[in-house]
């Protein structure tokens, strides 16, 4: 293949699904190679099964498709990782390591998604600074801290052009999250639109940093397209959109769906959420590559409900 290609790992995941669409729109269908651990039932464009633990298979695809950039989204998230820490560590670390080694060999630009999960109970929780104590309390968080350091190492030692942001919880109507602590913030919208009550696995006053998918995609692409000299942080950038609690998002939804009911039944994910920041200082991203979020809670809620209403074909009051 002669076209230069962008490879996405974890392309069937929450972010991968939407990022794939945006990249295909911008660069054309032929320029995007989607990969995941299994083939989805419905797919468009190039899609290959790839186990990110398999470096040989990764190398063959890079050669076959003339890959120049990688968005490495395949990972086990916070809540799922706690059920099987060793497995989560192996996938998250071996996967990244294979990508970084391939980037070194083939001269690729790499995007690595880090997370607010890098922070822990020792970190200031309000307006968490870029440079803060990183003592996470989940295996996912530990793998992201190690991953950020490996990214910086490969940049400093081998000049691999690797770029990264610490995503907050991502809210989307196009795709569901899988295995995270912030998943409630998507599920709650689906239940509301379906006219069903929601049982929230976090306490009502648990404030977490969140971001609407269009902002997350734009941040990712703006960082990847920024001139190399503007990207001053090669571990990972703090990134902020909005912050809210479960009761605040429920109240916002009730402005449009008055009868919506939410019960609070916290489980093991409450402890994970309690170790994460409430809000993030992303001034370095704003300064270095001009980051500006567009969506707050009110604007996002209107957009989410409109799209989900269309999806479920129900009439809101
Ligand atoms: C999770 O909840 O694990 C993720 C994240 C914040 O990285 N959404």
mmCIF file of C-alpha atoms and ligand atoms in Angstrom:
data_model
loop_
_atom_site.group_PDB
_atom_site.id
_atom_site.type_symbol
_atom_site.label_atom_id
_atom_site.label_comp_id
_atom_site.label_asym_id
_atom_site.label_seq_id
_atom_site.Cartn_x
_atom_site.Cartn_y
_atom_site.Cartn_z
ATOM 1 C CA UNK A 1 0.000 0.000 0.000
ATOM 2 C CA UNK A 2 1.435 3.402 -0.954
ATOM 3 C CA UNK A 3 -1.028 5.706 0.880
ATOM 4 C CA UNK A 4 0.354 6.815 4.229
ATOM 5 C CA UNK A 5 -1.868 5.361 6.932
ATOM 6 C CA UNK A 6 -2.930 6.156 10.489
ATOM 7 C CA UNK A 7 -3.300 3.079 12.685
ATOM 8 C CA UNK A 8 -5.762 3.036 15.589
ATOM 9 C CA UNK A 9 -5.601 0.329 18.250
ATOM 10 C CA UNK A 10 -8.767 -0.204 20.282
ATOM 11 C CA UNK A 11 -10.725 1.217 17.341
ATOM 12 C CA UNK A 12 -13.996 -0.372 18.506
ATOM 13 C CA UNK A 13 -13.821 1.281 21.929
ATOM 14 C CA UNK A 14 -15.580 4.405 23.181
ATOM 15 C CA UNK A 15 -13.018 6.908 21.883
ATOM 16 C CA UNK A 16 -11.760 4.750 18.999
ATOM 17 C CA UNK A 17 -15.184 4.566 17.325
ATOM 18 C CA UNK A 18 -15.560 8.349 17.183
ATOM 19 C CA UNK A 19 -11.905 9.139 16.480
ATOM 20 C CA UNK A 20 -11.958 6.715 13.525
ATOM 21 C CA UNK A 21 -14.915 8.547 12.000
ATOM 22 C CA UNK A 22 -13.222 11.930 12.392
ATOM 23 C CA UNK A 23 -9.919 10.734 10.914
ATOM 24 C CA UNK A 24 -11.721 9.122 7.978
ATOM 25 C CA UNK A 25 -13.555 12.408 7.345
ATOM 26 C CA UNK A 26 -10.335 14.423 7.444
ATOM 27 C CA UNK A 27 -7.895 12.162 5.643
ATOM 28 C CA UNK A 28 -10.112 9.776 3.662
ATOM 29 C CA UNK A 29 -11.196 6.238 4.359
ATOM 30 C CA UNK A 30 -8.094 4.660 2.813
ATOM 31 C CA UNK A 31 -5.785 6.574 5.141
ATOM 32 C CA UNK A 32 -7.167 4.966 8.315
ATOM 33 C CA UNK A 33 -6.443 1.443 9.555
ATOM 34 C CA UNK A 34 -8.713 0.363 12.400
ATOM 35 C CA UNK A 35 -7.565 -2.499 14.605
ATOM 36 C CA UNK A 36 -9.003 -4.234 17.638
ATOM 37 C CA UNK A 37 -8.809 -7.587 19.388
ATOM 38 C CA UNK A 38 -11.867 -8.795 17.404
ATOM 39 C CA UNK A 39 -13.722 -7.823 14.245
ATOM 40 C CA UNK A 40 -16.907 -5.823 14.891
ATOM 41 C CA UNK A 41 -20.118 -7.026 13.257
ATOM 42 C CA UNK A 42 -20.489 -3.806 11.300
ATOM 43 C CA UNK A 43 -17.483 -2.027 9.905
ATOM 44 C CA UNK A 44 -16.441 0.332 7.165
ATOM 45 C CA UNK A 45 -12.993 0.810 5.711
ATOM 46 C CA UNK A 46 -9.809 -1.061 6.593
ATOM 47 C CA UNK A 47 -10.142 -3.184 9.739
ATOM 48 C CA UNK A 48 -7.652 -5.798 10.952
ATOM 49 C CA UNK A 49 -7.673 -7.976 14.045
ATOM 50 C CA UNK A 50 -4.648 -6.998 16.153
ATOM 51 C CA UNK A 51 -3.593 -8.177 19.585
ATOM 52 C CA UNK A 52 -1.383 -5.310 20.791
ATOM 53 C CA UNK A 53 0.663 -7.855 22.781
ATOM 54 C CA UNK A 54 1.848 -9.311 19.469
ATOM 55 C CA UNK A 55 4.798 -7.203 18.244
ATOM 56 C CA UNK A 56 5.359 -9.307 15.108
ATOM 57 C CA UNK A 57 1.790 -8.870 13.914
ATOM 58 C CA UNK A 58 2.002 -5.145 14.681
ATOM 59 C CA UNK A 59 5.196 -4.807 12.615
ATOM 60 C CA UNK A 60 3.630 -6.656 9.654
ATOM 61 C CA UNK A 61 0.593 -4.336 9.641
ATOM 62 C CA UNK A 62 2.809 -1.255 9.838
ATOM 63 C CA UNK A 63 4.737 -2.458 6.769
ATOM 64 C CA UNK A 64 1.687 -3.682 4.862
ATOM 65 C CA UNK A 65 -0.305 -0.438 5.331
ATOM 66 C CA UNK A 66 2.599 2.032 5.294
ATOM 67 C CA UNK A 67 1.623 3.325 8.736
ATOM 68 C CA UNK A 68 3.025 6.749 9.730
ATOM 69 C CA UNK A 69 1.012 7.524 12.886
ATOM 70 C CA UNK A 70 -0.508 5.442 15.690
ATOM 71 C CA UNK A 71 -3.323 6.282 18.099
ATOM 72 C CA UNK A 72 -2.805 3.633 20.751
ATOM 73 C CA UNK A 73 -6.189 3.462 22.461
ATOM 74 C CA UNK A 74 -6.309 -0.236 23.427
ATOM 75 C CA UNK A 75 -6.220 -0.535 27.220
ATOM 76 C CA UNK A 76 -8.005 -2.034 30.212
ATOM 77 C CA UNK A 77 -9.743 0.749 32.197
ATOM 78 C CA UNK A 78 -9.852 1.476 35.928
ATOM 79 C CA UNK A 79 -12.769 -0.604 37.225
ATOM 80 C CA UNK A 80 -12.198 -3.638 34.987
ATOM 81 C CA UNK A 81 -8.466 -3.564 35.770
ATOM 82 C CA UNK A 82 -9.144 -3.970 39.514
ATOM 83 C CA UNK A 83 -10.832 -7.326 38.856
ATOM 84 C CA UNK A 84 -7.652 -8.741 37.323
ATOM 85 C CA UNK A 85 -4.665 -6.467 38.036
ATOM 86 C CA UNK A 86 -1.908 -8.646 36.561
ATOM 87 C CA UNK A 87 -3.766 -9.106 33.277
ATOM 88 C CA UNK A 88 -4.523 -5.363 33.078
ATOM 89 C CA UNK A 89 -0.885 -4.483 33.760
ATOM 90 C CA UNK A 90 0.358 -6.902 31.101
ATOM 91 C CA UNK A 91 -1.984 -5.647 28.394
ATOM 92 C CA UNK A 92 -1.515 -1.960 29.194
ATOM 93 C CA UNK A 93 2.265 -2.109 29.473
ATOM 94 C CA UNK A 94 3.199 -4.696 26.831
ATOM 95 C CA UNK A 95 0.814 -3.028 24.380
ATOM 96 C CA UNK A 96 2.391 0.394 24.838
ATOM 97 C CA UNK A 97 5.901 -0.997 24.788
ATOM 98 C CA UNK A 98 5.279 -2.725 21.454
ATOM 99 C CA UNK A 99 3.911 0.518 20.003
ATOM 100 C CA UNK A 100 6.866 2.583 21.261
ATOM 101 C CA UNK A 101 9.398 0.078 19.948
ATOM 102 C CA UNK A 102 7.639 0.052 16.564
ATOM 103 C CA UNK A 103 7.577 3.867 16.573
ATOM 104 C CA UNK A 104 11.329 3.869 17.128
ATOM 105 C CA UNK A 105 11.932 1.354 14.337
ATOM 106 C CA UNK A 106 9.578 2.895 11.759
ATOM 107 C CA UNK A 107 9.776 6.595 12.775
ATOM 108 C CA UNK A 108 6.089 6.907 13.722
ATOM 109 C CA UNK A 109 4.237 9.672 15.547
ATOM 110 C CA UNK A 110 2.319 8.200 18.501
ATOM 111 C CA UNK A 111 -0.685 9.293 20.555
ATOM 112 C CA UNK A 112 -0.897 7.750 24.026
ATOM 113 C CA UNK A 113 -4.051 8.368 26.080
ATOM 114 C CA UNK A 114 -3.254 8.874 29.740
ATOM 115 C CA UNK A 115 -5.898 9.629 32.357
ATOM 116 C CA UNK A 116 -6.837 11.483 35.538
ATOM 117 C CA UNK A 117 -6.294 8.016 37.058
ATOM 118 C CA UNK A 118 -2.571 8.858 37.339
ATOM 119 C CA UNK A 119 -3.466 10.899 40.430
ATOM 120 C CA UNK A 120 -4.179 9.453 43.858
ATOM 121 C CA UNK A 121 -5.095 10.365 47.404
ATOM 122 C CA UNK A 122 -1.828 12.273 47.987
ATOM 123 C CA UNK A 123 -2.563 14.710 45.115
ATOM 124 C CA UNK A 124 -4.399 18.032 45.684
ATOM 125 C CA UNK A 125 -7.938 17.282 44.444
ATOM 126 C CA UNK A 126 -9.048 20.732 43.380
ATOM 127 C CA UNK A 127 -7.444 22.296 40.315
ATOM 128 C CA UNK A 128 -4.878 19.483 40.293
ATOM 129 C CA UNK A 129 -1.644 20.896 38.864
ATOM 130 C CA UNK A 130 0.270 19.522 35.871
ATOM 131 C CA UNK A 131 3.158 18.497 38.094
ATOM 132 C CA UNK A 132 1.720 16.765 41.146
ATOM 133 C CA UNK A 133 2.348 13.672 43.248
ATOM 134 C CA UNK A 134 1.557 10.617 41.106
ATOM 135 C CA UNK A 135 0.634 7.787 43.484
ATOM 136 C CA UNK A 136 -2.398 6.152 41.864
ATOM 137 C CA UNK A 137 -4.541 3.606 43.668
ATOM 138 C CA UNK A 138 -5.567 1.430 40.709
ATOM 139 C CA UNK A 139 -3.525 -0.819 38.431
ATOM 140 C CA UNK A 140 -4.866 1.216 35.508
ATOM 141 C CA UNK A 141 -3.472 4.394 37.090
ATOM 142 C CA UNK A 142 -0.141 2.719 37.800
ATOM 143 C CA UNK A 143 0.073 1.592 34.167
ATOM 144 C CA UNK A 144 -0.704 5.131 32.960
ATOM 145 C CA UNK A 145 2.006 6.697 35.178
ATOM 146 C CA UNK A 146 4.524 4.125 33.937
ATOM 147 C CA UNK A 147 3.274 4.667 30.380
ATOM 148 C CA UNK A 148 3.730 8.439 30.597
ATOM 149 C CA UNK A 149 7.293 7.928 31.796
ATOM 150 C CA UNK A 150 8.040 5.461 29.020
ATOM 151 C CA UNK A 151 6.681 7.945 26.475
ATOM 152 C CA UNK A 152 8.967 10.659 27.797
ATOM 153 C CA UNK A 153 11.898 8.230 27.841
ATOM 154 C CA UNK A 154 11.383 7.235 24.202
ATOM 155 C CA UNK A 155 11.134 10.908 23.233
ATOM 156 C CA UNK A 156 14.306 11.912 25.089
ATOM 157 C CA UNK A 157 16.370 8.871 24.232
ATOM 158 C CA UNK A 158 15.203 7.972 20.702
ATOM 159 C CA UNK A 159 13.385 11.147 19.550
ATOM 160 C CA UNK A 160 10.117 9.281 19.142
ATOM 161 C CA UNK A 161 7.451 11.941 18.504
ATOM 162 C CA UNK A 162 5.019 10.808 21.186
ATOM 163 C CA UNK A 163 2.173 12.996 22.438
ATOM 164 C CA UNK A 164 -0.303 12.429 25.234
ATOM 165 C CA UNK A 165 -3.166 13.904 27.272
ATOM 166 C CA UNK A 166 -4.648 12.859 30.612
ATOM 167 C CA UNK A 167 -8.292 12.333 29.639
ATOM 168 C CA UNK A 168 -11.001 13.007 32.203
ATOM 169 C CA UNK A 169 -14.180 10.847 32.036
ATOM 170 C CA UNK A 170 -15.461 11.009 28.455
ATOM 171 C CA UNK A 171 -19.175 11.375 27.684
ATOM 172 C CA UNK A 172 -20.493 10.336 24.276
ATOM 173 C CA UNK A 173 -23.749 9.412 22.569
ATOM 174 C CA UNK A 174 -22.095 7.486 19.687
ATOM 175 C CA UNK A 175 -20.419 4.759 21.773
ATOM 176 C CA UNK A 176 -20.508 3.251 25.251
ATOM 177 C CA UNK A 177 -17.551 3.238 27.643
ATOM 178 C CA UNK A 178 -16.402 -0.116 28.967
ATOM 179 C CA UNK A 179 -15.002 -0.831 32.412
ATOM 180 C CA UNK A 180 -14.313 2.670 33.748
ATOM 181 C CA UNK A 181 -15.222 4.530 36.936
ATOM 182 C CA UNK A 182 -16.713 7.469 35.033
ATOM 183 C CA UNK A 183 -19.043 5.219 32.948
ATOM 184 C CA UNK A 184 -22.061 6.311 35.023
ATOM 185 C CA UNK A 185 -21.988 9.695 33.268
ATOM 186 C CA UNK A 186 -22.903 8.025 29.956
ATOM 187 C CA UNK A 187 -25.266 5.359 31.335
ATOM 188 C CA UNK A 188 -27.352 7.977 33.173
ATOM 189 C CA UNK A 189 -28.244 9.704 29.880
ATOM 190 C CA UNK A 190 -29.319 6.451 28.229
ATOM 191 C CA UNK A 191 -31.629 5.535 31.128
ATOM 192 C CA UNK A 192 -33.103 9.028 31.202
ATOM 193 C CA UNK A 193 -33.958 8.963 27.495
ATOM 194 C CA UNK A 194 -35.352 5.421 27.697
ATOM 195 C CA UNK A 195 -37.642 6.600 30.525
ATOM 196 C CA UNK A 196 -35.992 4.257 33.033
ATOM 197 C CA UNK A 197 -34.706 5.105 36.534
ATOM 198 C CA UNK A 198 -30.939 4.929 37.041
ATOM 199 C CA UNK A 199 -29.023 3.301 39.868
ATOM 200 C CA UNK A 200 -25.720 5.177 40.187
ATOM 201 C CA UNK A 201 -22.656 3.306 41.455
ATOM 202 C CA UNK A 202 -21.106 6.516 42.847
ATOM 203 C CA UNK A 203 -22.324 8.718 45.702
ATOM 204 C CA UNK A 204 -24.402 11.715 44.657
ATOM 205 C CA UNK A 205 -21.776 14.287 45.675
ATOM 206 C CA UNK A 206 -18.734 12.663 43.983
ATOM 207 C CA UNK A 207 -17.294 15.410 41.807
ATOM 208 C CA UNK A 208 -15.090 14.276 38.909
ATOM 209 C CA UNK A 209 -13.497 15.920 35.864
ATOM 210 C CA UNK A 210 -15.406 15.102 32.659
ATOM 211 C CA UNK A 211 -15.320 16.029 28.970
ATOM 212 C CA UNK A 212 -17.761 15.784 26.082
ATOM 213 C CA UNK A 213 -16.540 13.635 23.191
ATOM 214 C CA UNK A 214 -16.319 16.443 20.571
ATOM 215 C CA UNK A 215 -13.918 18.294 22.883
ATOM 216 C CA UNK A 216 -11.911 15.112 23.538
ATOM 217 C CA UNK A 217 -11.529 14.410 19.809
ATOM 218 C CA UNK A 218 -10.608 18.010 19.045
ATOM 219 C CA UNK A 219 -8.013 18.081 21.853
ATOM 220 C CA UNK A 220 -6.487 14.846 20.576
ATOM 221 C CA UNK A 221 -6.225 16.053 16.986
ATOM 222 C CA UNK A 222 -5.046 19.547 17.935
ATOM 223 C CA UNK A 223 -2.230 18.035 19.970
ATOM 224 C CA UNK A 224 -1.300 15.571 17.211
ATOM 225 C CA UNK A 225 -1.279 18.339 14.600
ATOM 226 C CA UNK A 226 0.592 20.917 16.706
ATOM 227 C CA UNK A 227 4.123 21.826 15.588
ATOM 228 C CA UNK A 228 6.631 19.617 17.425
ATOM 229 C CA UNK A 229 8.235 22.602 19.171
ATOM 230 C CA UNK A 230 4.885 23.540 20.807
ATOM 231 C CA UNK A 231 4.611 20.134 22.436
ATOM 232 C CA UNK A 232 6.782 20.837 25.448
ATOM 233 C CA UNK A 233 5.476 18.052 27.670
ATOM 234 C CA UNK A 234 6.268 14.556 26.403
ATOM 235 C CA UNK A 235 4.927 12.645 29.402
ATOM 236 C CA UNK A 236 1.268 13.794 29.331
ATOM 237 C CA UNK A 237 -0.759 17.014 29.435
ATOM 238 C CA UNK A 238 -3.478 17.760 32.004
ATOM 239 C CA UNK A 239 -6.732 18.365 30.102
ATOM 240 C CA UNK A 240 -10.000 19.802 31.447
ATOM 241 C CA UNK A 241 -13.530 20.251 30.144
ATOM 242 C CA UNK A 242 -16.001 20.421 33.037
ATOM 243 C CA UNK A 243 -16.523 18.917 36.496
ATOM 244 C CA UNK A 244 -19.799 17.711 38.027
ATOM 245 C CA UNK A 245 -21.337 15.304 40.522
ATOM 246 C CA UNK A 246 -23.958 12.612 39.788
ATOM 247 C CA UNK A 247 -26.666 14.737 41.438
ATOM 248 C CA UNK A 248 -25.708 17.762 39.338
ATOM 249 C CA UNK A 249 -25.923 15.880 36.049
ATOM 250 C CA UNK A 250 -29.227 14.288 37.173
ATOM 251 C CA UNK A 251 -30.605 17.779 37.966
ATOM 252 C CA UNK A 252 -29.484 19.044 34.542
ATOM 253 C CA UNK A 253 -31.214 16.096 32.831
ATOM 254 C CA UNK A 254 -34.379 16.760 34.878
ATOM 255 C CA UNK A 255 -34.631 20.224 33.292
ATOM 256 C CA UNK A 256 -35.534 18.317 30.093
ATOM 257 C CA UNK A 257 -36.984 15.082 31.533
ATOM 258 C CA UNK A 258 -38.692 16.191 34.761
ATOM 259 C CA UNK A 259 -39.649 12.793 36.186
ATOM 260 C CA UNK A 260 -36.193 11.191 35.884
ATOM 261 C CA UNK A 261 -35.284 9.213 39.004
ATOM 262 C CA UNK A 262 -31.826 8.324 40.271
ATOM 263 C CA UNK A 263 -30.897 6.108 43.238
ATOM 264 C CA UNK A 264 -27.380 6.045 44.687
ATOM 265 C CA UNK A 265 -25.889 2.636 45.450
ATOM 266 C CA UNK A 266 -22.116 3.106 45.618
ATOM 267 C CA UNK A 267 -19.934 0.040 45.008
ATOM 268 C CA UNK A 268 -16.135 -0.536 44.816
ATOM 269 C CA UNK A 269 -15.847 2.197 42.168
ATOM 270 C CA UNK A 270 -16.651 4.833 44.807
ATOM 271 C CA UNK A 271 -13.197 4.322 46.378
ATOM 272 C CA UNK A 272 -11.525 4.737 42.993
ATOM 273 C CA UNK A 273 -13.454 7.953 42.308
ATOM 274 C CA UNK A 274 -12.632 9.274 45.786
ATOM 275 C CA UNK A 275 -8.916 8.982 44.985
ATOM 276 C CA UNK A 276 -9.211 11.063 41.787
ATOM 277 C CA UNK A 277 -9.220 14.867 41.393
ATOM 278 C CA UNK A 278 -12.401 16.950 41.397
ATOM 279 C CA UNK A 279 -11.030 19.439 38.879
ATOM 280 C CA UNK A 280 -7.926 19.837 36.742
ATOM 281 C CA UNK A 281 -5.577 22.733 35.991
ATOM 282 C CA UNK A 282 -4.880 22.461 32.255
ATOM 283 C CA UNK A 283 -3.158 25.826 31.827
ATOM 284 C CA UNK A 284 -0.058 24.199 30.293
ATOM 285 C CA UNK A 285 -2.107 22.674 27.438
ATOM 286 C CA UNK A 286 -3.806 26.047 26.891
ATOM 287 C CA UNK A 287 -0.461 27.805 26.808
ATOM 288 C CA UNK A 288 1.522 25.322 24.689
ATOM 289 C CA UNK A 289 -0.967 24.340 21.961
ATOM 290 C CA UNK A 290 -3.939 26.639 22.543
ATOM 291 C CA UNK A 291 -6.373 24.199 24.196
ATOM 292 C CA UNK A 292 -9.898 25.616 24.848
ATOM 293 C CA UNK A 293 -12.882 23.401 25.758
ATOM 294 C CA UNK A 294 -16.257 24.253 24.191
ATOM 295 C CA UNK A 295 -18.725 22.210 26.214
ATOM 296 C CA UNK A 296 -19.937 22.700 29.785
ATOM 297 C CA UNK A 297 -22.605 20.612 31.558
ATOM 298 C CA UNK A 298 -25.608 22.549 30.189
ATOM 299 C CA UNK A 299 -24.533 22.571 26.537
ATOM 300 C CA UNK A 300 -23.436 18.936 26.650
ATOM 301 C CA UNK A 301 -26.705 17.776 28.236
ATOM 302 C CA UNK A 302 -28.788 19.416 25.500
ATOM 303 C CA UNK A 303 -26.651 17.808 22.788
ATOM 304 C CA UNK A 304 -26.542 14.346 24.429
ATOM 305 C CA UNK A 305 -30.313 14.257 24.938
ATOM 306 C CA UNK A 306 -31.021 15.406 21.372
ATOM 307 C CA UNK A 307 -28.797 12.706 19.869
ATOM 308 C CA UNK A 308 -29.990 9.923 22.157
ATOM 309 C CA UNK A 309 -33.595 10.912 21.565
ATOM 310 C CA UNK A 310 -33.000 10.478 17.875
ATOM 311 C CA UNK A 311 -31.289 7.163 18.567
ATOM 312 C CA UNK A 312 -34.052 5.728 20.713
ATOM 313 C CA UNK A 313 -36.764 7.441 18.664
ATOM 314 C CA UNK A 314 -38.679 8.554 21.724
ATOM 315 C CA UNK A 315 -40.421 11.855 22.296
ATOM 316 C CA UNK A 316 -39.158 13.841 25.245
ATOM 317 C CA UNK A 317 -41.613 15.897 27.288
HETATM 318 C C1 LIG B 1 -12.015 5.340 33.692
HETATM 319 O O1 LIG B 1 -13.006 5.697 34.362
HETATM 320 O O2 LIG B 1 -11.297 4.377 33.979
HETATM 321 C C2 LIG B 1 -11.648 6.173 32.483
HETATM 322 C C3 LIG B 1 -10.649 7.229 32.816
HETATM 323 C C4 LIG B 1 -11.022 8.398 33.606
HETATM 324 O O3 LIG B 1 -9.522 7.109 32.423
HETATM 325 N N1 LIG B 1 -12.814 6.770 31.933
#
